[in-house]
Amino acid sequence: MTDLSDAKSARRYVEAAAVAAGLDLSEDEVSATVEQFQIVARLAAQLPCDLADTLEPAPRFEP
Amino acid sequence: MTVAEQLARVVEFNNRLNAFTNLTPNRAEQAPGQGPLARKSFAFKNLYDFAGLTTRAGSVILADNPPATEDSAAVASLIAAGAIPLGATNMDEFAFGFTTENSHVGPARNPHDLSRSAGGSSGGSAAAVAAGLVDLALGTDTNGSVRVPASFCGVFGLKPTYGRLSRRGVFPFSTSLDHVGLFARSTADLAAGYDALQGRDPRDPMQAARVVELVGSSDPDRVLKVAVLGGHFAQYAGDAAAEALKTAATALGANQTVELPLAAAARAAGALITYAEAGELHRKRLKTDRHRLDPLIRYRLTAAALTPAQWYLQAQRVRRLLTEQLAALFQTYDLLIAPATPFPALTIGTDHVELGGETLPARSAAGIMTQPLTPAGVPIAVAPLWPEAAEGLPVGVQLIARPWREADALAAAARLEQAGIAAAPIATL
């Protein structure tokens, strides 16, 4: 998966994605969001990257 | 004690605890008080709908909403079973935290040490039970929000199987992980409260089509094959948590340690799913009201709203693998045990902790033991232990059972309670 955990990549992504999400963020808000987004990106980096495409993306919980 | 006397006691002690955000004296006086929970008092996290009260979910943004017109399914079930509702409790804003350091109303304080956190996000509920202000309290658990406060406050807790209990009338956080949960000071009360909450609710589309399976009084003599979860759980267990786990393992005859290789990835997956679902849930509020959010979560939620779909779906795939890994362990064992938190209650305001040779953000580290397990949806009870290394504070142990086997988790908790190893004494205030 794409690693967005470095500050430059995270900022580029946040600036673009915020527009797509309809969030009008000030420069200070972008900076604060980037900091938090790096945490999210570091979590994503911990996921295994060799999962099968055919693996159903959620368990079933029926009894 | 009359209802009025119970409410007066809540008022007296809540000044120090900040566990309650609202009292419900009229409904308390009017409650029938007949049934299996007759005269048991209860509180509910303030994200449960309660007719006549605005559902705030810890936020000022919702505070101007009209009052709920109907009780949530869980509140209605407890009242129907005879329990008396005394009030709504403090929580992290929108349940997004492990410490109930709510900047709008102040932190919920731990009854065993008022300088410490009650845990979160259901901290007010756990604190109210630990202080003896109520017999039972409703919480919710998405990543550990029942289990962390149960551990910090030294009370018994239960997160049932995902889909077991109706979530109707509960303000959501992360829909594919949210669970209704419960706190009590004894396993008998916990089991009775859990039984009262069971039942099919055709108005909850997420509830599983599972028959009611009453646990009655938990059977401490039930024979269970128990193993200790090592790996990730051993790596991050502090001295007190490790001591509590060892004591519980000995009492439960658990002499095998097993690994859950996906634990770290599952923790990341649980967090990512939560971010994605909570971010989408609050996207409109982020557009218009983000300046009214608690500073601790404002930009966490903003970042959450931007989570790529790819990450979310990969996290859901990890969840499937985690479920399969746990199912493999449950072919050999009836129950797995692990600490509920890596340490006893944090001092309020703690930003970082040293754990497993790493410096970690303290608030998220509180969930390092619970978060890897939630995505599997298995039932987990927490039993409060009092290890010497915790110097008078409690630390909980998670009792993790197969899906739909809440009875096994509760039986193990009852065995620890009967042996005098686990206990939830009323805190001295």
Short mmCIF file of C-alpha atoms in Angstrom, two decimals:
data_model
loop_
_atom_site.label_atom_id
_atom_site.label_comp_id
_atom_site.label_asym_id
_atom_site.label_seq_id
_atom_site.Cartn_x
_atom_site.Cartn_y
_atom_site.Cartn_z
CA MET A 1 0.00 0.00 0.00
CA THR A 2 1.10 3.56 -0.53
CA ASP A 3 3.13 4.84 2.41
CA LEU A 4 1.92 8.31 3.36
CA SER A 5 3.56 8.50 6.76
CA ASP A 6 6.31 11.00 5.95
CA ALA A 7 5.41 14.63 6.48
CA LYS A 8 5.68 15.66 2.83
CA SER A 9 3.50 12.85 1.48
CA ALA A 10 0.99 13.27 4.29
CA ARG A 11 0.66 17.00 3.60
CA ARG A 12 0.15 16.48 -0.13
CA TYR A 13 -2.49 13.88 0.55
CA VAL A 14 -4.30 15.87 3.26
CA GLU A 15 -4.44 19.01 1.13
CA ALA A 16 -6.00 17.11 -1.77
CA ALA A 17 -8.27 14.83 0.24
CA ALA A 18 -9.62 17.69 2.36
CA VAL A 19 -10.87 19.37 -0.80
CA ALA A 20 -12.49 16.14 -1.94
CA ALA A 21 -14.13 15.75 1.48
CA GLY A 22 -15.47 19.29 1.35
CA LEU A 23 -13.34 20.46 4.29
CA ASP A 24 -12.08 24.01 3.99
CA LEU A 25 -9.04 23.89 6.28
CA SER A 26 -6.84 26.84 7.23
CA GLU A 27 -3.07 26.45 7.03
CA ASP A 28 -2.90 25.81 10.79
CA GLU A 29 -5.64 23.22 10.52
CA VAL A 30 -3.86 21.48 7.66
CA SER A 31 -0.70 21.26 9.77
CA ALA A 32 -2.58 19.84 12.76
CA THR A 33 -4.41 17.38 10.53
CA VAL A 34 -1.19 16.27 8.83
CA GLU A 35 0.28 15.44 12.23
CA GLN A 36 -2.72 13.25 13.03
CA PHE A 37 -2.84 11.76 9.55
CA GLN A 38 0.74 10.57 9.92
CA ILE A 39 -0.43 8.51 12.89
CA VAL A 40 -3.14 6.95 10.72
CA ALA A 41 -0.61 6.32 7.95
CA ARG A 42 1.78 4.60 10.34
CA LEU A 43 -1.08 2.29 11.35
CA ALA A 44 -1.73 1.46 7.71
CA ALA A 45 1.94 0.63 7.28
CA GLN A 46 1.55 -2.10 9.90
CA LEU A 47 -1.01 -4.00 7.84
CA PRO A 48 0.27 -7.02 5.90
CA CYS A 49 0.72 -6.08 2.24
CA ASP A 50 0.39 -9.58 0.77
CA LEU A 51 -3.29 -10.22 1.40
CA ALA A 52 -5.16 -12.07 -1.31
CA ASP A 53 -7.46 -9.95 -3.48
CA THR A 54 -10.13 -12.57 -3.03
CA LEU A 55 -10.08 -12.42 0.78
CA GLU A 56 -13.50 -11.14 1.83
CA PRO A 57 -12.88 -7.78 3.48
CA ALA A 58 -14.86 -8.45 6.65
CA PRO A 59 -15.68 -11.44 8.82
CA ARG A 60 -19.23 -12.68 9.06
CA PHE A 61 -20.73 -12.63 12.50
CA GLU A 62 -23.82 -14.71 12.02
CA PRO A 63 -24.18 -17.37 14.69
CA MET B 1 -31.54 2.94 50.77
CA THR B 2 -34.37 4.90 49.14
CA VAL B 3 -34.03 6.30 45.64
CA ALA B 4 -33.80 9.80 47.10
CA GLU B 5 -30.98 8.70 49.40
CA GLN B 6 -29.15 7.06 46.51
CA LEU B 7 -29.44 10.22 44.43
CA ALA B 8 -28.26 12.35 47.35
CA ARG B 9 -25.21 10.13 47.64
CA VAL B 10 -24.50 10.55 43.93
CA VAL B 11 -24.68 14.33 44.30
CA GLU B 12 -22.39 14.25 47.34
CA PHE B 13 -19.64 12.19 45.71
CA ASN B 14 -19.98 13.35 42.13
CA ASN B 15 -18.40 16.67 43.03
CA ARG B 16 -15.15 14.78 43.39
CA LEU B 17 -15.61 12.10 40.75
CA ASN B 18 -17.32 13.92 37.88
CA ALA B 19 -18.72 10.55 36.89
CA PHE B 20 -22.27 11.74 36.20
CA THR B 21 -23.29 14.41 33.70
CA ASN B 22 -27.02 14.22 34.39
CA LEU B 23 -29.25 12.80 37.08
CA THR B 24 -32.67 11.35 36.30
CA PRO B 25 -34.61 11.68 39.56
CA ASN B 26 -38.10 11.65 38.04
CA ARG B 27 -37.58 8.49 36.05
CA ALA B 28 -35.78 6.93 39.03
CA GLU B 29 -38.75 7.55 41.29
CA GLN B 30 -41.19 6.28 38.66
CA ALA B 31 -39.29 3.10 37.77
CA PRO B 32 -41.33 -0.02 38.61
CA GLY B 33 -38.44 -1.72 40.40
CA GLN B 34 -39.91 -5.20 39.86
CA GLY B 35 -38.08 -8.12 38.30
CA PRO B 36 -34.75 -9.92 38.40
CA LEU B 37 -32.88 -6.64 38.88
CA ALA B 38 -35.35 -5.28 41.44
CA ARG B 39 -33.95 -2.26 43.24
CA LYS B 40 -30.56 -2.52 41.54
CA SER B 41 -29.53 0.98 40.52
CA PHE B 42 -27.86 1.73 37.24
CA ALA B 43 -26.25 4.51 35.23
CA PHE B 44 -25.76 4.80 31.50
CA LYS B 45 -23.05 6.37 29.38
CA ASN B 46 -24.49 9.55 27.95
CA LEU B 47 -24.63 8.16 24.43
CA TYR B 48 -27.60 5.93 25.31
CA ASP B 49 -30.98 7.40 24.45
CA PHE B 50 -33.01 8.03 27.57
CA ALA B 51 -36.48 9.48 27.06
CA GLY B 52 -36.58 13.07 28.26
CA LEU B 53 -32.81 13.58 28.14
CA THR B 54 -30.69 14.89 25.28
CA THR B 55 -28.20 12.27 24.07
CA ARG B 56 -24.91 14.15 24.18
CA ALA B 57 -22.31 11.49 23.47
CA GLY B 58 -19.87 13.64 25.44
CA SER B 59 -20.16 16.52 23.00
CA VAL B 60 -21.39 20.09 23.23
CA ILE B 61 -22.35 19.92 19.57
CA LEU B 62 -25.27 17.63 20.38
CA ALA B 63 -26.21 19.42 23.60
CA ASP B 64 -28.82 21.60 21.86
CA ASN B 65 -30.58 18.63 20.30
CA PRO B 66 -34.09 17.86 21.54
CA PRO B 67 -34.41 15.23 24.25
CA ALA B 68 -34.74 11.61 23.20
CA THR B 69 -38.34 10.52 22.85
CA GLU B 70 -37.69 6.87 23.54
CA ASP B 71 -35.31 4.83 25.66
CA SER B 72 -32.53 2.91 23.96
CA ALA B 73 -33.10 -0.84 23.91
CA ALA B 74 -30.50 -1.42 26.64
CA VAL B 75 -31.91 1.20 29.00
CA ALA B 76 -35.45 -0.09 28.42
CA SER B 77 -34.34 -3.67 29.10
CA LEU B 78 -32.70 -2.82 32.42
CA ILE B 79 -35.71 -0.81 33.58
CA ALA B 80 -38.05 -3.59 32.50
CA ALA B 81 -35.98 -6.00 34.61
CA GLY B 82 -36.49 -3.80 37.68
CA ALA B 83 -33.35 -1.66 37.70
CA ILE B 84 -33.54 2.01 38.73
CA PRO B 85 -31.90 4.60 36.43
CA LEU B 86 -30.02 7.22 38.43
CA GLY B 87 -28.36 9.15 35.62
CA ALA B 88 -26.11 9.56 32.61
CA THR B 89 -22.33 9.37 32.82
CA ASN B 90 -19.26 11.18 31.57
CA MET B 91 -17.36 9.92 28.53
CA ASP B 92 -14.77 10.90 25.95
CA GLU B 93 -16.33 13.07 23.29
CA PHE B 94 -18.02 10.82 20.72
CA ALA B 95 -16.32 7.88 22.53
CA PHE B 96 -13.02 8.71 20.82
CA GLY B 97 -10.57 8.10 23.68
CA PHE B 98 -9.37 5.80 26.45
CA THR B 99 -9.20 8.25 29.39
CA THR B 100 -12.47 10.27 29.67
CA GLU B 101 -10.52 13.52 29.78
CA ASN B 102 -13.51 15.42 28.44
CA SER B 103 -12.56 19.07 28.06
CA HIS B 104 -16.18 20.22 27.99
CA VAL B 105 -17.22 18.86 31.38
CA GLY B 106 -13.87 17.89 32.90
CA PRO B 107 -12.31 14.46 33.40
CA ALA B 108 -14.01 11.57 35.14
CA ARG B 109 -11.83 10.77 38.14
CA ASN B 110 -10.81 7.37 39.39
CA PRO B 111 -12.47 6.59 42.76
CA HIS B 112 -9.35 4.74 43.94
CA ASP B 113 -7.13 7.76 43.31
CA LEU B 114 -8.75 11.01 42.30
CA SER B 115 -5.62 12.22 40.52
CA ARG B 116 -5.91 9.33 38.08
CA SER B 117 -8.03 8.62 35.03
CA ALA B 118 -11.13 6.45 35.23
CA GLY B 119 -10.25 5.10 31.81
CA GLY B 120 -12.38 5.58 28.75
CA SER B 121 -14.36 6.07 26.88
CA SER B 122 -16.94 4.75 29.37
CA GLY B 123 -15.01 6.18 32.33
CA GLY B 124 -17.93 7.80 34.12
CA SER B 125 -19.85 4.52 34.15
CA ALA B 126 -16.95 2.52 35.58
CA ALA B 127 -16.21 5.20 38.18
CA ALA B 128 -19.85 5.29 39.30
CA VAL B 129 -19.81 1.53 39.89
CA ALA B 130 -16.41 1.53 41.60
CA ALA B 131 -17.54 4.28 43.98
CA GLY B 132 -20.64 2.30 44.89
CA LEU B 133 -22.97 4.97 43.51
CA VAL B 134 -24.77 2.42 41.32
CA ASP B 135 -24.86 -1.37 41.11
CA LEU B 136 -24.61 -1.54 37.32
CA ALA B 137 -23.64 0.80 34.52
CA LEU B 138 -23.92 0.68 30.76
CA GLY B 139 -20.89 1.44 28.65
CA THR B 140 -19.94 0.79 25.07
CA ASP B 141 -16.82 -0.92 23.75
CA THR B 142 -15.43 -0.22 20.28
CA ASN B 143 -11.71 -0.65 20.92
CA GLY B 144 -11.73 -1.29 24.66
CA SER B 145 -14.02 1.37 26.11
CA VAL B 146 -15.54 -1.04 28.64
CA ARG B 147 -12.41 -3.09 29.28
CA VAL B 148 -9.99 -0.19 29.85
CA PRO B 149 -12.17 1.61 32.44
CA ALA B 150 -13.03 -1.70 34.14
CA SER B 151 -9.28 -2.28 34.54
CA PHE B 152 -8.50 1.25 35.72
CA CYS B 153 -11.42 1.45 38.16
CA GLY B 154 -11.29 -2.12 39.49
CA VAL B 155 -14.72 -3.39 38.51
CA PHE B 156 -15.99 -6.35 36.52
CA GLY B 157 -16.83 -5.64 32.90
CA LEU B 158 -18.32 -7.47 29.94
CA LYS B 159 -18.09 -6.88 26.21
CA PRO B 160 -20.40 -9.52 24.72
CA THR B 161 -20.06 -11.02 21.23
CA TYR B 162 -20.44 -8.48 18.43
CA GLY B 163 -24.09 -8.47 17.41
CA ARG B 164 -25.36 -10.13 20.58
CA LEU B 165 -27.09 -7.12 22.14
CA SER B 166 -29.27 -4.52 20.51
CA ARG B 167 -27.58 -1.19 19.83
CA ARG B 168 -30.84 0.58 19.06
CA GLY B 169 -30.78 4.07 20.51
CA VAL B 170 -27.01 4.12 21.06
CA PHE B 171 -25.11 6.97 19.41
CA PRO B 172 -22.60 5.24 17.12
CA PHE B 173 -18.84 5.55 16.96
CA SER B 174 -17.62 2.86 14.56
CA THR B 175 -20.53 0.78 13.44
CA SER B 176 -18.70 -2.43 12.55
CA LEU B 177 -16.96 -2.50 15.95
CA ASP B 178 -19.43 -0.94 18.42
CA HIS B 179 -20.65 -3.15 21.28
CA VAL B 180 -23.04 -2.54 24.17
CA GLY B 181 -21.25 -3.45 27.42
CA LEU B 182 -21.76 -3.49 31.14
CA PHE B 183 -19.98 -2.89 34.48
CA ALA B 184 -20.72 -4.35 37.92
CA ARG B 185 -18.98 -4.98 41.24
CA SER B 186 -19.82 -8.70 41.27
CA THR B 187 -20.02 -11.41 38.66
CA ALA B 188 -23.55 -12.22 39.86
CA ASP B 189 -24.72 -8.68 39.08
CA LEU B 190 -22.81 -8.68 35.81
CA ALA B 191 -24.45 -11.93 34.70
CA ALA B 192 -27.91 -10.78 35.80
CA GLY B 193 -27.50 -7.47 34.00
CA TYR B 194 -26.24 -9.20 30.87
CA ASP B 195 -29.19 -11.59 30.89
CA ALA B 196 -31.58 -8.67 31.18
CA LEU B 197 -29.99 -7.06 28.13
CA GLN B 198 -30.41 -10.12 25.93
CA GLY B 199 -33.29 -10.53 23.50
CA ARG B 200 -34.03 -10.13 19.82
CA ASP B 201 -34.74 -6.60 18.71
CA PRO B 202 -36.26 -6.47 15.23
CA ARG B 203 -35.56 -2.75 15.14
CA ASP B 204 -31.78 -3.24 15.24
CA PRO B 205 -30.63 -4.33 11.78
CA MET B 206 -27.12 -5.13 13.04
CA GLN B 207 -28.15 -7.55 15.75
CA ALA B 208 -27.39 -11.20 15.01
CA ALA B 209 -30.26 -13.65 14.73
CA ARG B 210 -29.12 -15.46 17.84
CA VAL B 211 -31.39 -17.08 20.39
CA VAL B 212 -31.29 -15.80 23.95
CA GLU B 213 -28.77 -17.80 25.97
CA LEU B 214 -29.19 -16.88 29.60
CA VAL B 215 -26.11 -17.39 31.72
CA GLY B 216 -27.92 -17.19 35.05
CA SER B 217 -25.52 -17.17 37.93
CA SER B 218 -22.04 -17.81 36.58
CA ASP B 219 -20.71 -21.27 37.33
CA PRO B 220 -17.24 -21.01 38.87
CA ASP B 221 -16.81 -24.79 38.65
CA ARG B 222 -17.20 -24.95 34.89
CA VAL B 223 -14.16 -26.84 33.54
CA LEU B 224 -12.30 -24.66 31.05
CA LYS B 225 -9.06 -25.20 29.21
CA VAL B 226 -7.25 -21.90 29.47
CA ALA B 227 -4.13 -20.48 27.79
CA VAL B 228 -2.23 -17.23 28.22
CA LEU B 229 -1.80 -14.92 25.23
CA GLY B 230 1.90 -14.10 24.83
CA GLY B 231 3.76 -12.22 22.12
CA HIS B 232 2.36 -8.69 21.72
CA PHE B 233 0.49 -9.00 25.03
CA ALA B 234 3.62 -10.01 26.97
CA GLN B 235 5.78 -7.42 25.22
CA TYR B 236 3.68 -4.50 26.38
CA ALA B 237 2.59 -5.74 29.82
CA GLY B 238 4.04 -3.62 32.61
CA ASP B 239 5.02 -5.16 35.94
CA ALA B 240 1.58 -4.84 37.55
CA ALA B 241 -0.24 -6.20 34.49
CA ALA B 242 2.19 -9.12 34.22
CA GLU B 243 1.76 -9.92 37.92
CA ALA B 244 -2.04 -9.81 37.64
CA LEU B 245 -1.95 -12.06 34.59
CA LYS B 246 0.31 -14.59 36.30
CA THR B 247 -1.97 -14.73 39.33
CA ALA B 248 -5.05 -15.24 37.15
CA ALA B 249 -3.28 -17.85 35.03
CA THR B 250 -2.32 -19.89 38.08
CA ALA B 251 -5.85 -19.75 39.47
CA LEU B 252 -7.36 -20.80 36.15
CA GLY B 253 -4.82 -23.57 35.53
CA ALA B 254 -3.41 -21.89 32.44
CA ASN B 255 0.06 -23.31 32.00
CA GLN B 256 0.37 -22.85 28.24
CA THR B 257 1.28 -19.62 26.45
CA VAL B 258 0.08 -19.18 22.88
CA GLU B 259 0.70 -16.54 20.24
CA LEU B 260 -1.67 -14.45 18.20
CA PRO B 261 0.73 -13.53 15.41
CA LEU B 262 -1.58 -10.91 13.92
CA ALA B 263 -2.03 -9.00 17.20
CA ALA B 264 -0.08 -5.89 16.20
CA ALA B 265 -1.61 -5.79 12.74
CA ALA B 266 -5.05 -6.38 14.24
CA ARG B 267 -4.56 -3.45 16.57
CA ALA B 268 -3.69 -1.28 13.59
CA ALA B 269 -6.67 -2.67 11.68
CA GLY B 270 -9.06 -1.94 14.54
CA ALA B 271 -7.79 1.61 14.77
CA LEU B 272 -8.01 2.16 11.00
CA ILE B 273 -11.56 0.83 10.83
CA THR B 274 -12.49 3.11 13.70
CA TYR B 275 -10.86 6.11 12.05
CA ALA B 276 -12.57 5.48 8.72
CA GLU B 277 -16.04 4.86 10.14
CA ALA B 278 -15.92 7.61 12.77
CA GLY B 279 -14.48 10.07 10.26
CA GLU B 280 -17.30 9.42 7.83
CA LEU B 281 -19.89 9.55 10.63
CA HIS B 282 -18.75 13.04 11.65
CA ARG B 283 -17.81 14.45 8.24
CA LYS B 284 -20.71 16.90 8.13
CA ARG B 285 -20.00 18.08 11.67
CA LEU B 286 -16.36 18.58 10.75
CA LYS B 287 -17.47 20.95 7.99
CA THR B 288 -19.60 23.13 10.22
CA ASP B 289 -18.77 22.53 13.87
CA ARG B 290 -15.21 21.29 14.19
CA HIS B 291 -14.21 24.31 16.26
CA ARG B 292 -16.58 23.11 18.97
CA LEU B 293 -14.90 19.72 19.24
CA ASP B 294 -12.60 18.78 22.09
CA PRO B 295 -9.06 19.81 21.02
CA LEU B 296 -7.85 16.27 21.76
CA ILE B 297 -10.04 14.80 19.05
CA ARG B 298 -10.67 17.67 16.60
CA TYR B 299 -7.83 16.89 14.23
CA ARG B 300 -7.88 13.19 14.99
CA LEU B 301 -11.39 13.16 13.53
CA THR B 302 -10.41 15.43 10.65
CA ALA B 303 -7.58 13.07 9.71
CA ALA B 304 -9.93 10.14 10.22
CA ALA B 305 -12.36 11.58 7.68
CA LEU B 306 -9.61 11.42 5.07
CA THR B 307 -8.74 7.72 5.54
CA PRO B 308 -8.26 6.10 2.11
CA ALA B 309 -10.78 3.38 1.25
CA GLN B 310 -7.88 1.06 0.41
CA TRP B 311 -6.61 1.16 3.97
CA TYR B 312 -10.07 0.60 5.38
CA LEU B 313 -10.71 -2.45 3.21
CA GLN B 314 -7.30 -3.94 3.91
CA ALA B 315 -8.01 -3.50 7.62
CA GLN B 316 -11.27 -5.39 7.19
CA ARG B 317 -9.33 -8.21 5.48
CA VAL B 318 -6.93 -8.37 8.44
CA ARG B 319 -9.98 -8.67 10.62
CA ARG B 320 -11.01 -11.82 8.80
CA LEU B 321 -7.56 -13.35 9.28
CA LEU B 322 -7.58 -12.42 12.95
CA THR B 323 -10.90 -14.18 13.39
CA GLU B 324 -9.43 -17.28 11.77
CA GLN B 325 -6.33 -17.19 14.00
CA LEU B 326 -8.47 -16.96 17.10
CA ALA B 327 -10.76 -19.73 15.88
CA ALA B 328 -7.71 -21.97 15.49
CA LEU B 329 -6.71 -21.30 19.10
CA PHE B 330 -10.24 -21.99 20.26
CA GLN B 331 -10.06 -25.47 18.74
CA THR B 332 -7.70 -26.31 21.61
CA TYR B 333 -8.64 -23.84 24.34
CA ASP B 334 -11.94 -22.64 25.79
CA LEU B 335 -10.53 -19.40 27.07
CA LEU B 336 -7.56 -17.12 26.44
CA ILE B 337 -6.36 -14.58 28.95
CA ALA B 338 -4.38 -11.36 28.64
CA PRO B 339 -4.03 -8.12 30.60
CA ALA B 340 -6.82 -5.61 30.02
CA THR B 341 -4.44 -2.67 30.22
CA PRO B 342 -0.65 -2.57 30.20
CA PHE B 343 -0.57 -0.52 33.41
CA PRO B 344 -2.82 0.64 36.26
CA ALA B 345 -4.76 3.89 35.90
CA LEU B 346 -2.79 6.74 34.35
CA THR B 347 -2.42 10.05 36.13
CA ILE B 348 -4.76 12.51 34.42
CA GLY B 349 -2.87 14.53 31.83
CA THR B 350 -0.18 11.92 31.15
CA ASP B 351 1.01 12.32 27.57
CA HIS B 352 3.61 9.59 27.13
CA VAL B 353 4.58 6.30 28.76
CA GLU B 354 7.54 3.94 28.50
CA LEU B 355 6.31 0.52 27.49
CA GLY B 356 8.04 -2.50 26.00
CA GLY B 357 11.18 -0.42 25.48
CA GLU B 358 9.28 2.24 23.52
CA THR B 359 7.98 5.71 24.32
CA LEU B 360 4.32 5.67 23.39
CA PRO B 361 1.41 8.15 23.48
CA ALA B 362 -0.17 7.32 26.83
CA ARG B 363 -3.81 7.65 25.89
CA SER B 364 -3.68 5.27 22.95
CA ALA B 365 -1.32 2.91 24.80
CA ALA B 366 -4.09 2.33 27.34
CA GLY B 367 -5.84 0.34 24.63
CA ILE B 368 -2.83 -1.66 23.48
CA MET B 369 -4.19 -4.89 25.05
CA THR B 370 -7.85 -4.51 24.09
CA GLN B 371 -7.64 -3.11 20.59
CA PRO B 372 -6.11 -6.19 18.90
CA LEU B 373 -9.04 -8.35 20.03
CA THR B 374 -12.06 -6.19 19.26
CA PRO B 375 -12.04 -6.75 15.49
CA ALA B 376 -12.68 -10.46 16.10
CA GLY B 377 -15.94 -9.68 17.89
CA VAL B 378 -15.38 -12.33 20.57
CA PRO B 379 -16.92 -11.99 24.05
CA ILE B 380 -14.53 -10.74 26.73
CA ALA B 381 -15.04 -10.28 30.45
CA VAL B 382 -12.67 -8.26 32.62
CA ALA B 383 -11.85 -9.34 36.16
CA PRO B 384 -10.20 -6.76 38.46
CA LEU B 385 -7.06 -7.90 40.28
CA TRP B 386 -4.97 -6.02 42.82
CA PRO B 387 -1.31 -6.90 42.23
CA GLU B 388 1.31 -5.71 44.71
CA ALA B 389 3.22 -3.95 41.95
CA ALA B 390 0.22 -1.66 41.40
CA GLU B 391 0.53 -0.32 44.97
CA GLY B 392 -3.13 -0.30 45.86
CA LEU B 393 -4.54 0.18 42.39
CA PRO B 394 -6.37 -2.43 40.33
CA VAL B 395 -5.43 -3.94 36.97
CA GLY B 396 -7.86 -6.02 34.96
CA VAL B 397 -7.38 -9.32 33.18
CA GLN B 398 -9.26 -10.07 29.96
CA LEU B 399 -11.07 -13.42 29.84
CA ILE B 400 -11.55 -14.09 26.14
CA ALA B 401 -14.03 -16.72 25.01
CA ARG B 402 -15.29 -18.22 21.75
CA PRO B 403 -17.98 -16.29 19.89
CA TRP B 404 -21.33 -16.57 21.70
CA ARG B 405 -19.71 -18.17 24.77
CA GLU B 406 -20.15 -15.28 27.19
CA ALA B 407 -20.96 -17.92 29.81
CA ASP B 408 -17.37 -19.20 29.68
CA ALA B 409 -15.87 -15.74 30.19
CA LEU B 410 -18.25 -15.05 33.07
CA ALA B 411 -17.57 -18.46 34.64
CA ALA B 412 -13.85 -17.75 34.69
CA ALA B 413 -14.49 -14.34 36.24
CA ALA B 414 -16.66 -16.01 38.88
CA ARG B 415 -13.92 -18.51 39.63
CA LEU B 416 -11.40 -15.70 40.21
CA GLU B 417 -13.94 -13.88 42.35
CA GLN B 418 -14.77 -16.96 44.41
CA ALA B 419 -11.06 -17.61 44.97
CA GLY B 420 -10.68 -14.10 46.34
CA ILE B 421 -8.28 -13.18 43.56
CA ALA B 422 -10.57 -10.79 41.72
CA ALA B 423 -12.69 -8.30 43.61
CA ALA B 424 -14.36 -4.94 43.15
CA PRO B 425 -14.50 -3.33 46.60
CA ILE B 426 -16.23 0.01 46.86
CA ALA B 427 -13.61 2.73 46.78
CA THR B 428 -13.16 4.80 49.91
CA LEU B 429 -13.90 8.42 49.09
#
